[in-house]
Amino acid sequence: AKGLTHLLRTLEVDSGAALRRGRYAIAAAAMQDHGFPISEEFRDQAAKLYERLIAEEPDQLSQSLKDSISELGRLADFPVSDDGRSRYELRPYAAVTGRNQPKKKHHAWDGGRCLISPKPGRALAVIDYTAQEFGIAANLSKDPAMIADYYAGDAYRSFGQRVEVADRSLLKRVFLPLMYGQPAVGISKDVGIPLALAQRFESTHRQAYRMYWQWTEDAKRFFQTTGRLHSVFGWLLHGKPDTACPMKKRRRTVANFPVQANGTEILWEACRRLHQEGIYLCGVNHDAVMIEAYSGDLADAVVLAESIMADASAEVLGRPLRTDTEIVRLGGRLAKGQRDWDRLQAAVGTLEAFAW
C-alpha cells in the first residue's frame, strides 16, 4: 500500500480521484453487460420497410431520402444478442473531457433509439439533468444572475426574457455556442438568424452574466500560463504541443473543458452511486441515465435514482441540479425514438409517393 501511494505521488496522481475513476469503471462494466432491451417487433418493422423501399427505389433520390433508406437498413441489422438485448462497448474516458465515446452504430441509445423498448414485466426510465451545462456554468462561476435564471424554472426561457425572445428552441440552439465563446457572426451563420439578432444575444449574455465571463476568461489564462486545466475532482487537460490538434480546435476545447469535464464528473458520481444502490443501469448518454426495473418497482427506483443524481451533482457543484424523468412501459418507445421513427415513416411516404 505504501509503495502504491509513493508511486501515485511520483506520477502526480490524486489517489482519491483515481479511486473515483475505478468505481465508475465498475458501474460502466455493469452497463455494458446489461445493455439495452430491444423490441423485435420494432426491428422487424424497420426490416420490412427497408426491404420494400429497396425493391421500389427510383433512380434519382435526394440525399435525405438516401440517408433514411440507409438508416432503416442499419436498424434492420442492428446487433442484438439472443436474449433480445443490445450490448456495446462504452469506451469510458475516451474523450479529452473524460466522457464516454461509444460507437454510434453499436450504441442503441444513440444509433438505434427507436428500437429500445422494455420486455414484458419490465419498464424503463430515462433521468436526465435539466439544462446541465447551463447549471454547471452557473454554479462553478458563482454568477448570481445565471444561478437565478437556472433555478427559476426553465433556464432558457429565463434568458429569453432578458433578450426578449420567446422561441425556446431558438434560445437553446443559441445559448450554448454563446456560452462557449462562439462570436455572433458564427452563430448567425450556423443558426440561420440575422446578424443583428445574434449580436443582441451576445451582448445581452455578456452583460447579464458578467461573473461567468470573468470565470471563463480566468480559466483560459490559467491554461495559457500553466498548460493545464482540471475538473473539481482532478480530471486533467494537458497543454502539451499537439500537431494533430489545430489551434482553433484547442481554443474550443479549452473553452468547453471546465463545463464538460465537470459534467463528466457528475455522471461518474451518479453512476457509481446508482450501481452501488443496486439500480439496474442500462446506459448513459451525455447528461442522462437509463434505468430498468420490474414494472411494479419502477416508481420507487425512480425516486431513489432522482435523489442520487441530485446528490451527485451537489457533490461536484455544491448545489444540486434539477432533473427530468421519462417513463417507458411495455410497447412504448423513448420520446426521441418515436420522433426518429415518425421521421423515417414520413420519408417512406415521400419516397413511395415519388416512386408510384
Short mmCIF file of C-alpha atoms in Angstrom, two decimals, residues 174-319:
data_model
loop_
_atom_site.label_atom_id
_atom_site.label_comp_id
_atom_site.label_asym_id
_atom_site.label_seq_id
_atom_site.Cartn_x
_atom_site.Cartn_y
_atom_site.Cartn_z
CA VAL A 174 -28.04 29.82 -29.46
CA PHE A 175 -27.26 29.69 -25.74
CA LEU A 176 -24.56 27.02 -25.55
CA PRO A 177 -22.50 28.27 -28.54
CA LEU A 178 -22.66 31.72 -26.95
CA MET A 179 -21.60 30.33 -23.58
CA TYR A 180 -18.57 28.66 -25.15
CA GLY A 181 -17.49 31.84 -26.90
CA GLN A 182 -18.72 31.48 -30.48
CA PRO A 183 -18.94 35.00 -31.96
CA ALA A 184 -22.18 36.50 -33.23
CA VAL A 185 -21.09 36.12 -36.87
CA GLY A 186 -20.70 32.36 -36.47
CA ILE A 187 -23.99 31.99 -34.61
CA SER A 188 -25.80 33.98 -37.28
CA LYS A 189 -24.45 31.65 -39.97
CA ASP A 190 -24.88 28.36 -38.09
CA VAL A 191 -28.36 29.01 -36.67
CA GLY A 192 -29.66 30.99 -39.63
CA ILE A 193 -30.68 34.19 -37.85
CA PRO A 194 -29.96 37.85 -38.73
CA LEU A 195 -26.58 39.11 -37.58
CA ALA A 196 -28.24 41.93 -35.61
CA LEU A 197 -30.22 39.38 -33.57
CA ALA A 198 -27.12 37.25 -32.96
CA GLN A 199 -25.28 40.37 -31.76
CA ARG A 200 -28.16 41.15 -29.40
CA PHE A 201 -27.93 37.64 -27.97
CA GLU A 202 -24.17 38.00 -27.50
CA SER A 203 -24.22 41.45 -25.87
CA THR A 204 -27.10 40.51 -23.54
CA HIS A 205 -25.35 37.30 -22.47
CA ARG A 206 -22.10 39.10 -21.68
CA GLN A 207 -23.83 41.91 -19.80
CA ALA A 208 -26.19 39.67 -17.83
CA TYR A 209 -23.61 37.04 -16.82
CA ARG A 210 -20.50 39.10 -16.14
CA MET A 211 -19.16 36.85 -13.41
CA TYR A 212 -19.44 33.81 -15.67
CA TRP A 213 -17.43 35.56 -18.38
CA GLN A 214 -14.78 36.56 -15.85
CA TRP A 215 -14.59 32.94 -14.66
CA THR A 216 -14.18 31.54 -18.17
CA GLU A 217 -11.52 34.11 -19.07
CA ASP A 218 -9.64 33.25 -15.85
CA ALA A 219 -9.73 29.58 -16.87
CA LYS A 220 -8.27 30.39 -20.29
CA ARG A 221 -5.49 32.48 -18.77
CA PHE A 222 -4.70 29.73 -16.26
CA PHE A 223 -4.37 27.24 -19.09
CA GLN A 224 -2.16 29.60 -21.09
CA THR A 225 0.09 30.08 -18.05
CA THR A 226 0.27 26.53 -16.72
CA GLY A 227 -0.69 24.36 -19.69
CA ARG A 228 -3.30 22.64 -17.53
CA LEU A 229 -6.96 22.72 -16.56
CA HIS A 230 -8.71 20.31 -14.25
CA SER A 231 -12.18 19.40 -13.11
CA VAL A 232 -13.30 19.68 -9.50
CA PHE A 233 -12.06 16.14 -8.82
CA GLY A 234 -8.91 16.32 -10.88
CA TRP A 235 -9.58 15.19 -14.46
CA LEU A 236 -6.76 16.94 -16.33
CA LEU A 237 -6.46 18.71 -19.63
CA HIS A 238 -2.79 18.90 -20.57
CA GLY A 239 -1.46 21.66 -22.79
CA LYS A 240 1.45 19.83 -24.40
CA PRO A 241 2.02 20.74 -28.05
CA ASP A 242 -0.04 18.54 -30.34
CA THR A 243 0.46 18.98 -34.05
CA ALA A 244 -2.61 16.82 -34.70
CA CYS A 245 -4.80 19.32 -32.85
CA PRO A 246 -5.18 22.67 -34.68
CA MET A 247 -5.05 25.80 -32.55
CA LYS A 248 -8.69 26.68 -33.36
CA LYS A 249 -9.81 23.29 -32.07
CA ARG A 250 -7.59 23.66 -29.00
CA ARG A 251 -9.24 27.01 -28.16
CA ARG A 252 -12.68 25.39 -28.39
CA THR A 253 -11.50 22.55 -26.14
CA VAL A 254 -10.21 24.97 -23.50
CA ALA A 255 -13.46 26.95 -23.59
CA ASN A 256 -15.62 23.81 -23.25
CA PHE A 257 -13.47 21.84 -20.83
CA PRO A 258 -14.47 23.27 -17.40
CA VAL A 259 -18.16 22.65 -18.00
CA GLN A 260 -17.88 19.38 -19.95
CA ALA A 261 -15.31 17.76 -17.66
CA ASN A 262 -17.35 18.58 -14.56
CA GLY A 263 -20.45 17.26 -16.31
CA THR A 264 -18.50 14.04 -16.72
CA GLU A 265 -17.60 14.04 -13.02
CA ILE A 266 -21.29 14.36 -12.14
CA LEU A 267 -22.27 11.40 -14.34
CA TRP A 268 -19.41 9.31 -12.96
CA GLU A 269 -20.52 10.01 -9.40
CA ALA A 270 -24.19 9.39 -10.22
CA CYS A 271 -23.48 6.07 -11.95
CA ARG A 272 -21.20 4.90 -9.15
CA ARG A 273 -23.92 5.59 -6.56
CA LEU A 274 -26.74 4.15 -8.67
CA HIS A 275 -24.82 0.92 -9.18
CA GLN A 276 -23.88 0.76 -5.52
CA GLU A 277 -27.58 1.03 -4.59
CA GLY A 278 -28.44 -1.90 -6.85
CA ILE A 279 -30.28 0.11 -9.51
CA TYR A 280 -30.17 -1.64 -12.90
CA LEU A 281 -28.30 0.71 -15.25
CA CYS A 282 -28.74 0.20 -18.99
CA GLY A 283 -26.51 3.08 -20.02
CA VAL A 284 -25.68 6.77 -20.06
CA ASN A 285 -25.95 9.33 -22.83
CA HIS A 286 -24.29 12.70 -22.25
CA ASP A 287 -26.27 14.09 -19.26
CA ALA A 288 -28.80 11.27 -18.81
CA VAL A 289 -29.01 7.75 -17.41
CA MET A 290 -31.38 4.94 -18.39
CA ILE A 291 -32.51 2.57 -15.64
CA GLU A 292 -34.66 -0.56 -15.76
CA ALA A 293 -36.81 -2.29 -13.15
CA TYR A 294 -39.77 -4.59 -12.75
CA SER A 295 -42.89 -2.60 -13.66
CA GLY A 296 -44.20 -2.56 -10.11
CA ASP A 297 -40.86 -1.42 -8.69
CA LEU A 298 -40.09 1.36 -11.16
CA ALA A 299 -41.70 4.22 -9.22
CA ASP A 300 -39.55 3.53 -6.14
CA ALA A 301 -36.44 3.08 -8.30
CA VAL A 302 -37.06 6.45 -9.97
CA VAL A 303 -37.48 8.27 -6.65
CA LEU A 304 -34.20 6.80 -5.41
CA ALA A 305 -32.39 7.50 -8.69
CA GLU A 306 -33.56 11.12 -8.81
CA SER A 307 -32.31 11.65 -5.25
CA ILE A 308 -28.96 10.04 -6.06
CA MET A 309 -28.50 12.18 -9.16
CA ALA A 310 -29.29 15.36 -7.22
CA ASP A 311 -26.77 14.38 -4.54
CA ALA A 312 -24.13 13.53 -7.15
CA SER A 313 -24.41 16.96 -8.77
CA ALA A 314 -24.27 18.64 -5.35
CA GLU A 315 -21.11 16.65 -4.58
CA VAL A 316 -19.40 18.28 -7.57
CA LEU A 317 -21.04 21.71 -7.65
CA GLY A 318 -22.09 22.38 -4.05
CA ARG A 319 -25.73 22.71 -5.16
#
